[in-house]
């Protein structure tokens, strides 16, 4: 598979970089965050390169990603206690990887507002 070689998440999707994949299909991949901020911390990414939420513009893909986030939460047993889904866009939000990803966080109590 030809991928943007400088995009770490494209390389994870292409299985060129190892990760702990928890869910994958033809349009998305979900894998454990390398630096987890909660007992469960999974990233849900589109298989095709999309830089951020702001560049998504694809209703069907947006829906698939969101439903996958809830599916991951269910798989991880977070449905009852609760979980958080986050998409960081741009520098003020602290986006550090330029390939859209939804964070699925759970397994501990989370504060609001976020930092
Ligand atoms: P952001 O800060 O862009 O919202 O989130 C990027 C996330 O990607 C961070 O939580 C970071 O720990 C995670 N991450 C960065 N590089 C890798 C990697 O190579 N593998 C995995 N599994 N996660 C990564
Ligand atoms: Zn990418």
JSON list of N, CA, C and O in Angstrom, two decimals, residues 51-111:
[
{"chain": "A", "resi": 51, "resn": "UNK", "atom": "N", "xyz": [-6.25, 15.15, 7.24]},
{"chain": "A", "resi": 51, "resn": "UNK", "atom": "CA", "xyz": [-5.34, 15.84, 8.16]},
{"chain": "A", "resi": 51, "resn": "UNK", "atom": "C", "xyz": [-5.96, 16.10, 9.53]},
{"chain": "A", "resi": 51, "resn": "UNK", "atom": "O", "xyz": [-5.30, 15.94, 10.55]},
{"chain": "A", "resi": 52, "resn": "UNK", "atom": "N", "xyz": [-7.22, 16.50, 9.55]},
{"chain": "A", "resi": 52, "resn": "UNK", "atom": "CA", "xyz": [-7.87, 16.76, 10.85]},
{"chain": "A", "resi": 52, "resn": "UNK", "atom": "C", "xyz": [-9.37, 16.78, 10.65]},
{"chain": "A", "resi": 52, "resn": "UNK", "atom": "O", "xyz": [-9.87, 16.68, 9.52]},
{"chain": "A", "resi": 53, "resn": "UNK", "atom": "N", "xyz": [-10.09, 16.96, 11.74]},
{"chain": "A", "resi": 53, "resn": "UNK", "atom": "CA", "xyz": [-11.55, 17.03, 11.67]},
{"chain": "A", "resi": 53, "resn": "UNK", "atom": "C", "xyz": [-12.01, 18.09, 10.69]},
{"chain": "A", "resi": 53, "resn": "UNK", "atom": "O", "xyz": [-12.99, 17.92, 9.96]},
{"chain": "A", "resi": 54, "resn": "UNK", "atom": "N", "xyz": [-11.25, 19.18, 10.62]},
{"chain": "A", "resi": 54, "resn": "UNK", "atom": "CA", "xyz": [-11.60, 20.30, 9.78]},
{"chain": "A", "resi": 54, "resn": "UNK", "atom": "C", "xyz": [-11.51, 19.97, 8.29]},
{"chain": "A", "resi": 54, "resn": "UNK", "atom": "O", "xyz": [-12.07, 20.68, 7.46]},
{"chain": "A", "resi": 55, "resn": "UNK", "atom": "N", "xyz": [-10.78, 18.93, 7.96]},
{"chain": "A", "resi": 55, "resn": "UNK", "atom": "CA", "xyz": [-10.59, 18.54, 6.56]},
{"chain": "A", "resi": 55, "resn": "UNK", "atom": "C", "xyz": [-11.45, 17.33, 6.19]},
{"chain": "A", "resi": 55, "resn": "UNK", "atom": "O", "xyz": [-11.33, 16.80, 5.09]},
{"chain": "A", "resi": 56, "resn": "UNK", "atom": "N", "xyz": [-12.30, 16.89, 7.11]},
{"chain": "A", "resi": 56, "resn": "UNK", "atom": "CA", "xyz": [-13.02, 15.63, 6.89]},
{"chain": "A", "resi": 56, "resn": "UNK", "atom": "C", "xyz": [-14.07, 15.78, 5.79]},
{"chain": "A", "resi": 56, "resn": "UNK", "atom": "O", "xyz": [-13.93, 15.14, 4.73]},
{"chain": "A", "resi": 57, "resn": "UNK", "atom": "N", "xyz": [-15.06, 16.59, 5.99]},
{"chain": "A", "resi": 57, "resn": "UNK", "atom": "CA", "xyz": [-16.05, 16.89, 4.95]},
{"chain": "A", "resi": 57, "resn": "UNK", "atom": "C", "xyz": [-16.68, 15.67, 4.30]},
{"chain": "A", "resi": 57, "resn": "UNK", "atom": "O", "xyz": [-17.00, 15.71, 3.12]},
{"chain": "A", "resi": 58, "resn": "UNK", "atom": "N", "xyz": [-16.81, 14.60, 5.02]},
{"chain": "A", "resi": 58, "resn": "UNK", "atom": "CA", "xyz": [-17.35, 13.36, 4.46]},
{"chain": "A", "resi": 58, "resn": "UNK", "atom": "C", "xyz": [-18.30, 12.80, 5.51]},
{"chain": "A", "resi": 58, "resn": "UNK", "atom": "O", "xyz": [-17.87, 12.20, 6.51]},
{"chain": "A", "resi": 59, "resn": "UNK", "atom": "N", "xyz": [-19.60, 13.01, 5.26]},
{"chain": "A", "resi": 59, "resn": "UNK", "atom": "CA", "xyz": [-20.60, 12.68, 6.27]},
{"chain": "A", "resi": 59, "resn": "UNK", "atom": "C", "xyz": [-20.60, 11.19, 6.61]},
{"chain": "A", "resi": 59, "resn": "UNK", "atom": "O", "xyz": [-20.70, 10.81, 7.78]},
{"chain": "A", "resi": 60, "resn": "UNK", "atom": "N", "xyz": [-20.48, 10.38, 5.57]},
{"chain": "A", "resi": 60, "resn": "UNK", "atom": "CA", "xyz": [-20.52, 8.93, 5.80]},
{"chain": "A", "resi": 60, "resn": "UNK", "atom": "C", "xyz": [-19.33, 8.48, 6.64]},
{"chain": "A", "resi": 60, "resn": "UNK", "atom": "O", "xyz": [-19.47, 7.70, 7.58]},
{"chain": "A", "resi": 61, "resn": "UNK", "atom": "N", "xyz": [-18.16, 9.00, 6.31]},
{"chain": "A", "resi": 61, "resn": "UNK", "atom": "CA", "xyz": [-16.96, 8.63, 7.06]},
{"chain": "A", "resi": 61, "resn": "UNK", "atom": "C", "xyz": [-17.03, 9.15, 8.49]},
{"chain": "A", "resi": 61, "resn": "UNK", "atom": "O", "xyz": [-16.66, 8.45, 9.45]},
{"chain": "A", "resi": 62, "resn": "UNK", "atom": "N", "xyz": [-17.54, 10.37, 8.65]},
{"chain": "A", "resi": 62, "resn": "UNK", "atom": "CA", "xyz": [-17.71, 10.94, 9.99]},
{"chain": "A", "resi": 62, "resn": "UNK", "atom": "C", "xyz": [-18.58, 10.04, 10.84]},
{"chain": "A", "resi": 62, "resn": "UNK", "atom": "O", "xyz": [-18.27, 9.75, 12.01]},
{"chain": "A", "resi": 63, "resn": "UNK", "atom": "N", "xyz": [-19.67, 9.56, 10.25]},
{"chain": "A", "resi": 63, "resn": "UNK", "atom": "CA", "xyz": [-20.57, 8.67, 10.97]},
{"chain": "A", "resi": 63, "resn": "UNK", "atom": "C", "xyz": [-19.91, 7.36, 11.32]},
{"chain": "A", "resi": 63, "resn": "UNK", "atom": "O", "xyz": [-20.05, 6.86, 12.44]},
{"chain": "A", "resi": 64, "resn": "UNK", "atom": "N", "xyz": [-19.17, 6.80, 10.39]},
{"chain": "A", "resi": 64, "resn": "UNK", "atom": "CA", "xyz": [-18.49, 5.52, 10.64]},
{"chain": "A", "resi": 64, "resn": "UNK", "atom": "C", "xyz": [-17.49, 5.68, 11.79]},
{"chain": "A", "resi": 64, "resn": "UNK", "atom": "O", "xyz": [-17.38, 4.80, 12.65]},
{"chain": "A", "resi": 65, "resn": "UNK", "atom": "N", "xyz": [-16.75, 6.78, 11.78]},
{"chain": "A", "resi": 65, "resn": "UNK", "atom": "CA", "xyz": [-15.73, 6.99, 12.83]},
{"chain": "A", "resi": 65, "resn": "UNK", "atom": "C", "xyz": [-16.39, 7.12, 14.21]},
{"chain": "A", "resi": 65, "resn": "UNK", "atom": "O", "xyz": [-15.92, 6.52, 15.18]},
{"chain": "A", "resi": 66, "resn": "UNK", "atom": "N", "xyz": [-17.49, 7.86, 14.25]},
{"chain": "A", "resi": 66, "resn": "UNK", "atom": "CA", "xyz": [-18.16, 8.07, 15.54]},
{"chain": "A", "resi": 66, "resn": "UNK", "atom": "C", "xyz": [-18.77, 6.77, 16.06]},
{"chain": "A", "resi": 66, "resn": "UNK", "atom": "O", "xyz": [-18.66, 6.45, 17.25]},
{"chain": "A", "resi": 67, "resn": "UNK", "atom": "N", "xyz": [-19.38, 6.02, 15.16]},
{"chain": "A", "resi": 67, "resn": "UNK", "atom": "CA", "xyz": [-19.96, 4.74, 15.58]},
{"chain": "A", "resi": 67, "resn": "UNK", "atom": "C", "xyz": [-18.87, 3.76, 15.99]},
{"chain": "A", "resi": 67, "resn": "UNK", "atom": "O", "xyz": [-19.05, 2.98, 16.93]},
{"chain": "A", "resi": 68, "resn": "UNK", "atom": "N", "xyz": [-17.72, 3.82, 15.32]},
{"chain": "A", "resi": 68, "resn": "UNK", "atom": "CA", "xyz": [-16.60, 2.95, 15.71]},
{"chain": "A", "resi": 68, "resn": "UNK", "atom": "C", "xyz": [-16.11, 3.32, 17.11]},
{"chain": "A", "resi": 68, "resn": "UNK", "atom": "O", "xyz": [-15.75, 2.43, 17.89]},
{"chain": "A", "resi": 69, "resn": "UNK", "atom": "N", "xyz": [-16.10, 4.61, 17.42]},
{"chain": "A", "resi": 69, "resn": "UNK", "atom": "CA", "xyz": [-15.70, 5.03, 18.77]},
{"chain": "A", "resi": 69, "resn": "UNK", "atom": "C", "xyz": [-16.62, 4.40, 19.81]},
{"chain": "A", "resi": 69, "resn": "UNK", "atom": "O", "xyz": [-16.15, 3.89, 20.85]},
{"chain": "A", "resi": 70, "resn": "UNK", "atom": "N", "xyz": [-17.91, 4.40, 19.54]},
{"chain": "A", "resi": 70, "resn": "UNK", "atom": "CA", "xyz": [-18.85, 3.80, 20.51]},
{"chain": "A", "resi": 70, "resn": "UNK", "atom": "C", "xyz": [-18.68, 2.28, 20.54]},
{"chain": "A", "resi": 70, "resn": "UNK", "atom": "O", "xyz": [-18.83, 1.65, 21.59]},
{"chain": "A", "resi": 71, "resn": "UNK", "atom": "N", "xyz": [-18.35, 1.68, 19.41]},
{"chain": "A", "resi": 71, "resn": "UNK", "atom": "CA", "xyz": [-18.13, 0.24, 19.36]},
{"chain": "A", "resi": 71, "resn": "UNK", "atom": "C", "xyz": [-16.89, -0.14, 20.18]},
{"chain": "A", "resi": 71, "resn": "UNK", "atom": "O", "xyz": [-16.90, -1.13, 20.93]},
{"chain": "A", "resi": 72, "resn": "UNK", "atom": "N", "xyz": [-15.84, 0.66, 20.04]},
{"chain": "A", "resi": 72, "resn": "UNK", "atom": "CA", "xyz": [-14.63, 0.42, 20.84]},
{"chain": "A", "resi": 72, "resn": "UNK", "atom": "C", "xyz": [-14.96, 0.52, 22.33]},
{"chain": "A", "resi": 72, "resn": "UNK", "atom": "O", "xyz": [-14.56, -0.33, 23.12]},
{"chain": "A", "resi": 73, "resn": "UNK", "atom": "N", "xyz": [-15.71, 1.56, 22.70]},
{"chain": "A", "resi": 73, "resn": "UNK", "atom": "CA", "xyz": [-16.07, 1.74, 24.10]},
{"chain": "A", "resi": 73, "resn": "UNK", "atom": "C", "xyz": [-16.85, 0.52, 24.61]},
{"chain": "A", "resi": 73, "resn": "UNK", "atom": "O", "xyz": [-16.62, 0.04, 25.73]},
{"chain": "A", "resi": 74, "resn": "UNK", "atom": "N", "xyz": [-17.73, 0.00, 23.79]},
{"chain": "A", "resi": 74, "resn": "UNK", "atom": "CA", "xyz": [-18.50, -1.19, 24.16]},
{"chain": "A", "resi": 74, "resn": "UNK", "atom": "C", "xyz": [-17.57, -2.40, 24.33]},
{"chain": "A", "resi": 74, "resn": "UNK", "atom": "O", "xyz": [-17.65, -3.12, 25.32]},
{"chain": "A", "resi": 75, "resn": "UNK", "atom": "N", "xyz": [-16.69, -2.57, 23.36]},
{"chain": "A", "resi": 75, "resn": "UNK", "atom": "CA", "xyz": [-15.72, -3.67, 23.41]},
{"chain": "A", "resi": 75, "resn": "UNK", "atom": "C", "xyz": [-14.86, -3.62, 24.67]},
{"chain": "A", "resi": 75, "resn": "UNK", "atom": "O", "xyz": [-14.48, -4.63, 25.23]},
{"chain": "A", "resi": 76, "resn": "UNK", "atom": "N", "xyz": [-14.54, -2.40, 25.07]},
{"chain": "A", "resi": 76, "resn": "UNK", "atom": "CA", "xyz": [-13.65, -2.19, 26.22]},
{"chain": "A", "resi": 76, "resn": "UNK", "atom": "C", "xyz": [-14.42, -2.21, 27.54]},
{"chain": "A", "resi": 76, "resn": "UNK", "atom": "O", "xyz": [-13.83, -1.99, 28.60]},
{"chain": "A", "resi": 77, "resn": "UNK", "atom": "N", "xyz": [-15.74, -2.39, 27.47]},
{"chain": "A", "resi": 77, "resn": "UNK", "atom": "CA", "xyz": [-16.56, -2.48, 28.68]},
{"chain": "A", "resi": 77, "resn": "UNK", "atom": "C", "xyz": [-16.79, -1.14, 29.37]},
{"chain": "A", "resi": 77, "resn": "UNK", "atom": "O", "xyz": [-16.98, -1.08, 30.58]},
{"chain": "A", "resi": 78, "resn": "UNK", "atom": "N", "xyz": [-16.81, -0.06, 28.57]},
{"chain": "A", "resi": 78, "resn": "UNK", "atom": "CA", "xyz": [-16.92, 1.28, 29.15]},
{"chain": "A", "resi": 78, "resn": "UNK", "atom": "C", "xyz": [-18.34, 1.84, 29.12]},
{"chain": "A", "resi": 78, "resn": "UNK", "atom": "O", "xyz": [-18.58, 2.95, 29.62]},
{"chain": "A", "resi": 79, "resn": "UNK", "atom": "N", "xyz": [-19.24, 1.07, 28.55]},
{"chain": "A", "resi": 79, "resn": "UNK", "atom": "CA", "xyz": [-20.59, 1.59, 28.29]},
{"chain": "A", "resi": 79, "resn": "UNK", "atom": "C", "xyz": [-21.27, 2.08, 29.57]},
{"chain": "A", "resi": 79, "resn": "UNK", "atom": "O", "xyz": [-21.85, 3.17, 29.59]},
{"chain": "A", "resi": 80, "resn": "UNK", "atom": "N", "xyz": [-21.17, 1.30, 30.63]},
{"chain": "A", "resi": 80, "resn": "UNK", "atom": "CA", "xyz": [-21.91, 1.63, 31.85]},
{"chain": "A", "resi": 80, "resn": "UNK", "atom": "C", "xyz": [-21.26, 2.77, 32.62]},
{"chain": "A", "resi": 80, "resn": "UNK", "atom": "O", "xyz": [-21.92, 3.75, 32.98]},
{"chain": "A", "resi": 81, "resn": "UNK", "atom": "N", "xyz": [-19.95, 2.68, 32.85]},
{"chain": "A", "resi": 81, "resn": "UNK", "atom": "CA", "xyz": [-19.27, 3.69, 33.67]},
{"chain": "A", "resi": 81, "resn": "UNK", "atom": "C", "xyz": [-19.11, 5.01, 32.91]},
{"chain": "A", "resi": 81, "resn": "UNK", "atom": "O", "xyz": [-19.10, 6.08, 33.51]},
{"chain": "A", "resi": 82, "resn": "UNK", "atom": "N", "xyz": [-18.95, 4.92, 31.60]},
{"chain": "A", "resi": 82, "resn": "UNK", "atom": "CA", "xyz": [-18.80, 6.12, 30.79]},
{"chain": "A", "resi": 82, "resn": "UNK", "atom": "C", "xyz": [-17.43, 6.24, 30.16]},
{"chain": "A", "resi": 82, "resn": "UNK", "atom": "O", "xyz": [-16.49, 5.54, 30.54]},
{"chain": "A", "resi": 83, "resn": "UNK", "atom": "N", "xyz": [-17.36, 7.12, 29.21]},
{"chain": "A", "resi": 83, "resn": "UNK", "atom": "CA", "xyz": [-16.11, 7.33, 28.47]},
{"chain": "A", "resi": 83, "resn": "UNK", "atom": "C", "xyz": [-16.18, 8.68, 27.77]},
{"chain": "A", "resi": 83, "resn": "UNK", "atom": "O", "xyz": [-17.24, 9.33, 27.74]},
{"chain": "A", "resi": 84, "resn": "UNK", "atom": "N", "xyz": [-15.06, 9.10, 27.22]},
{"chain": "A", "resi": 84, "resn": "UNK", "atom": "CA", "xyz": [-14.98, 10.39, 26.53]},
{"chain": "A", "resi": 84, "resn": "UNK", "atom": "C", "xyz": [-14.41, 10.19, 25.13]},
{"chain": "A", "resi": 84, "resn": "UNK", "atom": "O", "xyz": [-13.46, 9.42, 24.95]},
{"chain": "A", "resi": 85, "resn": "UNK", "atom": "N", "xyz": [-14.98, 10.91, 24.15]},
{"chain": "A", "resi": 85, "resn": "UNK", "atom": "CA", "xyz": [-14.47, 10.89, 22.78]},
{"chain": "A", "resi": 85, "resn": "UNK", "atom": "C", "xyz": [-14.02, 12.31, 22.45]},
{"chain": "A", "resi": 85, "resn": "UNK", "atom": "O", "xyz": [-14.77, 13.26, 22.63]},
{"chain": "A", "resi": 86, "resn": "UNK", "atom": "N", "xyz": [-12.76, 12.42, 22.00]},
{"chain": "A", "resi": 86, "resn": "UNK", "atom": "CA", "xyz": [-12.15, 13.74, 21.77]},
{"chain": "A", "resi": 86, "resn": "UNK", "atom": "C", "xyz": [-11.48, 13.78, 20.41]},
{"chain": "A", "resi": 86, "resn": "UNK", "atom": "O", "xyz": [-10.80, 12.82, 20.02]},
{"chain": "A", "resi": 87, "resn": "UNK", "atom": "N", "xyz": [-11.65, 14.89, 19.70]},
{"chain": "A", "resi": 87, "resn": "UNK", "atom": "CA", "xyz": [-10.86, 15.15, 18.49]},
{"chain": "A", "resi": 87, "resn": "UNK", "atom": "C", "xyz": [-10.17, 16.50, 18.69]},
{"chain": "A", "resi": 87, "resn": "UNK", "atom": "O", "xyz": [-10.84, 17.52, 18.86]},
{"chain": "A", "resi": 88, "resn": "UNK", "atom": "N", "xyz": [-8.86, 16.51, 18.70]},
{"chain": "A", "resi": 88, "resn": "UNK", "atom": "CA", "xyz": [-8.11, 17.76, 18.82]},
{"chain": "A", "resi": 88, "resn": "UNK", "atom": "C", "xyz": [-7.82, 18.29, 17.43]},
{"chain": "A", "resi": 88, "resn": "UNK", "atom": "O", "xyz": [-7.28, 17.56, 16.59]},
{"chain": "A", "resi": 89, "resn": "UNK", "atom": "N", "xyz": [-8.16, 19.56, 17.19]},
{"chain": "A", "resi": 89, "resn": "UNK", "atom": "CA", "xyz": [-7.81, 20.18, 15.91]},
{"chain": "A", "resi": 89, "resn": "UNK", "atom": "C", "xyz": [-6.93, 21.39, 16.15]},
{"chain": "A", "resi": 89, "resn": "UNK", "atom": "O", "xyz": [-7.32, 22.33, 16.86]},
{"chain": "A", "resi": 90, "resn": "UNK", "atom": "N", "xyz": [-5.74, 21.35, 15.58]},
{"chain": "A", "resi": 90, "resn": "UNK", "atom": "CA", "xyz": [-4.87, 22.54, 15.59]},
{"chain": "A", "resi": 90, "resn": "UNK", "atom": "C", "xyz": [-4.09, 22.73, 16.86]},
{"chain": "A", "resi": 90, "resn": "UNK", "atom": "O", "xyz": [-4.25, 21.99, 17.85]},
{"chain": "A", "resi": 91, "resn": "UNK", "atom": "N", "xyz": [-3.22, 23.74, 16.85]},
{"chain": "A", "resi": 91, "resn": "UNK", "atom": "CA", "xyz": [-2.26, 23.93, 17.94]},
{"chain": "A", "resi": 91, "resn": "UNK", "atom": "C", "xyz": [-2.90, 24.25, 19.30]},
{"chain": "A", "resi": 91, "resn": "UNK", "atom": "O", "xyz": [-2.44, 23.74, 20.33]},
{"chain": "A", "resi": 92, "resn": "UNK", "atom": "N", "xyz": [-3.94, 25.08, 19.32]},
{"chain": "A", "resi": 92, "resn": "UNK", "atom": "CA", "xyz": [-4.53, 25.43, 20.62]},
{"chain": "A", "resi": 92, "resn": "UNK", "atom": "C", "xyz": [-5.12, 24.20, 21.31]},
{"chain": "A", "resi": 92, "resn": "UNK", "atom": "O", "xyz": [-5.14, 24.11, 22.54]},
{"chain": "A", "resi": 93, "resn": "UNK", "atom": "N", "xyz": [-5.61, 23.24, 20.52]},
{"chain": "A", "resi": 93, "resn": "UNK", "atom": "CA", "xyz": [-6.18, 22.03, 21.10]},
{"chain": "A", "resi": 93, "resn": "UNK", "atom": "C", "xyz": [-5.12, 20.97, 21.35]},
{"chain": "A", "resi": 93, "resn": "UNK", "atom": "O", "xyz": [-5.40, 19.92, 21.94]},
{"chain": "A", "resi": 94, "resn": "UNK", "atom": "N", "xyz": [-3.90, 21.23, 20.88]},
{"chain": "A", "resi": 94, "resn": "UNK", "atom": "CA", "xyz": [-2.80, 20.30, 21.15]},
{"chain": "A", "resi": 94, "resn": "UNK", "atom": "C", "xyz": [-2.71, 19.15, 20.17]},
{"chain": "A", "resi": 94, "resn": "UNK", "atom": "O", "xyz": [-2.13, 18.10, 20.50]},
{"chain": "A", "resi": 95, "resn": "UNK", "atom": "N", "xyz": [-3.25, 19.33, 18.95]},
{"chain": "A", "resi": 95, "resn": "UNK", "atom": "CA", "xyz": [-3.12, 18.25, 17.97]},
{"chain": "A", "resi": 95, "resn": "UNK", "atom": "C", "xyz": [-1.64, 18.06, 17.63]},
{"chain": "A", "resi": 95, "resn": "UNK", "atom": "O", "xyz": [-0.95, 19.01, 17.25]},
{"chain": "A", "resi": 96, "resn": "UNK", "atom": "N", "xyz": [-1.15, 16.84, 17.79]},
{"chain": "A", "resi": 96, "resn": "UNK", "atom": "CA", "xyz": [0.28, 16.58, 17.57]},
{"chain": "A", "resi": 96, "resn": "UNK", "atom": "C", "xyz": [0.53, 15.64, 16.40]},
{"chain": "A", "resi": 96, "resn": "UNK", "atom": "O", "xyz": [1.66, 15.53, 15.94]},
{"chain": "A", "resi": 97, "resn": "UNK", "atom": "N", "xyz": [-0.51, 14.98, 15.90]},
{"chain": "A", "resi": 97, "resn": "UNK", "atom": "CA", "xyz": [-0.35, 14.11, 14.73]},
{"chain": "A", "resi": 97, "resn": "UNK", "atom": "C", "xyz": [-1.34, 14.59, 13.67]},
{"chain": "A", "resi": 97, "resn": "UNK", "atom": "O", "xyz": [-2.54, 14.71, 13.94]},
{"chain": "A", "resi": 98, "resn": "UNK", "atom": "N", "xyz": [-0.85, 14.86, 12.47]},
{"chain": "A", "resi": 98, "resn": "UNK", "atom": "CA", "xyz": [-1.66, 15.44, 11.40]},
{"chain": "A", "resi": 98, "resn": "UNK", "atom": "C", "xyz": [-2.42, 14.43, 10.58]},
{"chain": "A", "resi": 98, "resn": "UNK", "atom": "O", "xyz": [-2.41, 14.48, 9.34]},
{"chain": "A", "resi": 99, "resn": "UNK", "atom": "N", "xyz": [-3.06, 13.50, 11.26]},
{"chain": "A", "resi": 99, "resn": "UNK", "atom": "CA", "xyz": [-3.96, 12.52, 10.62]},
{"chain": "A", "resi": 99, "resn": "UNK", "atom": "C", "xyz": [-5.11, 12.37, 11.60]},
{"chain": "A", "resi": 99, "resn": "UNK", "atom": "O", "xyz": [-4.90, 11.97, 12.75]},
{"chain": "A", "resi": 100, "resn": "UNK", "atom": "N", "xyz": [-6.30, 12.73, 11.14]},
{"chain": "A", "resi": 100, "resn": "UNK", "atom": "CA", "xyz": [-7.48, 12.75, 12.01]},
{"chain": "A", "resi": 100, "resn": "UNK", "atom": "C", "xyz": [-7.57, 11.51, 12.90]},
{"chain": "A", "resi": 100, "resn": "UNK", "atom": "O", "xyz": [-7.42, 10.39, 12.41]},
{"chain": "A", "resi": 101, "resn": "UNK", "atom": "N", "xyz": [-7.83, 11.75, 14.17]},
{"chain": "A", "resi": 101, "resn": "UNK", "atom": "CA", "xyz": [-8.03, 10.64, 15.10]},
{"chain": "A", "resi": 101, "resn": "UNK", "atom": "C", "xyz": [-9.01, 11.04, 16.18]},
{"chain": "A", "resi": 101, "resn": "UNK", "atom": "O", "xyz": [-8.98, 12.16, 16.67]},
{"chain": "A", "resi": 102, "resn": "UNK", "atom": "N", "xyz": [-9.88, 10.11, 16.54]},
{"chain": "A", "resi": 102, "resn": "UNK", "atom": "CA", "xyz": [-10.76, 10.29, 17.68]},
{"chain": "A", "resi": 102, "resn": "UNK", "atom": "C", "xyz": [-10.14, 9.54, 18.85]},
{"chain": "A", "resi": 102, "resn": "UNK", "atom": "O", "xyz": [-9.83, 8.35, 18.73]},
{"chain": "A", "resi": 103, "resn": "UNK", "atom": "N", "xyz": [-9.93, 10.24, 19.95]},
{"chain": "A", "resi": 103, "resn": "UNK", "atom": "CA", "xyz": [-9.48, 9.58, 21.17]},
{"chain": "A", "resi": 103, "resn": "UNK", "atom": "C", "xyz": [-10.70, 8.99, 21.87]},
{"chain": "A", "resi": 103, "resn": "UNK", "atom": "O", "xyz": [-11.70, 9.69, 22.06]},
{"chain": "A", "resi": 104, "resn": "UNK", "atom": "N", "xyz": [-10.61, 7.74, 22.28]},
{"chain": "A", "resi": 104, "resn": "UNK", "atom": "CA", "xyz": [-11.64, 7.13, 23.12]},
{"chain": "A", "resi": 104, "resn": "UNK", "atom": "C", "xyz": [-10.96, 6.85, 24.45]},
{"chain": "A", "resi": 104, "resn": "UNK", "atom": "O", "xyz": [-10.02, 6.05, 24.53]},
{"chain": "A", "resi": 105, "resn": "UNK", "atom": "N", "xyz": [-11.42, 7.56, 25.49]},
{"chain": "A", "resi": 105, "resn": "UNK", "atom": "CA", "xyz": [-10.78, 7.50, 26.81]},
{"chain": "A", "resi": 105, "resn": "UNK", "atom": "C", "xyz": [-11.76, 6.99, 27.84]},
{"chain": "A", "resi": 105, "resn": "UNK", "atom": "O", "xyz": [-12.92, 7.45, 27.88]},
{"chain": "A", "resi": 106, "resn": "UNK", "atom": "N", "xyz": [-11.31, 6.09, 28.71]},
{"chain": "A", "resi": 106, "resn": "UNK", "atom": "CA", "xyz": [-12.20, 5.61, 29.75]},
{"chain": "A", "resi": 106, "resn": "UNK", "atom": "C", "xyz": [-11.45, 4.78, 30.77]},
{"chain": "A", "resi": 106, "resn": "UNK", "atom": "O", "xyz": [-10.23, 4.58, 30.66]},
{"chain": "A", "resi": 107, "resn": "UNK", "atom": "N", "xyz": [-12.19, 4.34, 31.78]},
{"chain": "A", "resi": 107, "resn": "UNK", "atom": "CA", "xyz": [-11.58, 3.52, 32.82]},
{"chain": "A", "resi": 107, "resn": "UNK", "atom": "C", "xyz": [-11.19, 4.33, 34.05]},
{"chain": "A", "resi": 107, "resn": "UNK", "atom": "O", "xyz": [-10.64, 3.78, 35.00]},
{"chain": "A", "resi": 108, "resn": "UNK", "atom": "N", "xyz": [-11.45, 5.60, 34.02]},
{"chain": "A", "resi": 108, "resn": "UNK", "atom": "CA", "xyz": [-11.23, 6.45, 35.21]},
{"chain": "A", "resi": 108, "resn": "UNK", "atom": "C", "xyz": [-12.21, 7.63, 35.12]},
{"chain": "A", "resi": 108, "resn": "UNK", "atom": "O", "xyz": [-12.76, 7.92, 34.05]},
{"chain": "A", "resi": 109, "resn": "UNK", "atom": "N", "xyz": [-12.37, 8.31, 36.27]},
{"chain": "A", "resi": 109, "resn": "UNK", "atom": "CA", "xyz": [-13.22, 9.50, 36.28]},
{"chain": "A", "resi": 109, "resn": "UNK", "atom": "C", "xyz": [-12.48, 10.64, 35.59]},
{"chain": "A", "resi": 109, "resn": "UNK", "atom": "O", "xyz": [-11.28, 10.85, 35.83]},
{"chain": "A", "resi": 110, "resn": "UNK", "atom": "N", "xyz": [-13.18, 11.35, 34.72]},
{"chain": "A", "resi": 110, "resn": "UNK", "atom": "CA", "xyz": [-12.55, 12.47, 34.01]},
{"chain": "A", "resi": 110, "resn": "UNK", "atom": "C", "xyz": [-13.13, 13.80, 34.44]},
{"chain": "A", "resi": 110, "resn": "UNK", "atom": "O", "xyz": [-14.32, 13.90, 34.72]},
{"chain": "A", "resi": 111, "resn": "UNK", "atom": "N", "xyz": [-12.28, 14.79, 34.46]},
{"chain": "A", "resi": 111, "resn": "UNK", "atom": "CA", "xyz": [-12.72, 16.12, 34.90]},
{"chain": "A", "resi": 111, "resn": "UNK", "atom": "C", "xyz": [-13.26, 16.92, 33.72]},
{"chain": "A", "resi": 111, "resn": "UNK", "atom": "O", "xyz": [-12.93, 16.67, 32.57]}
]
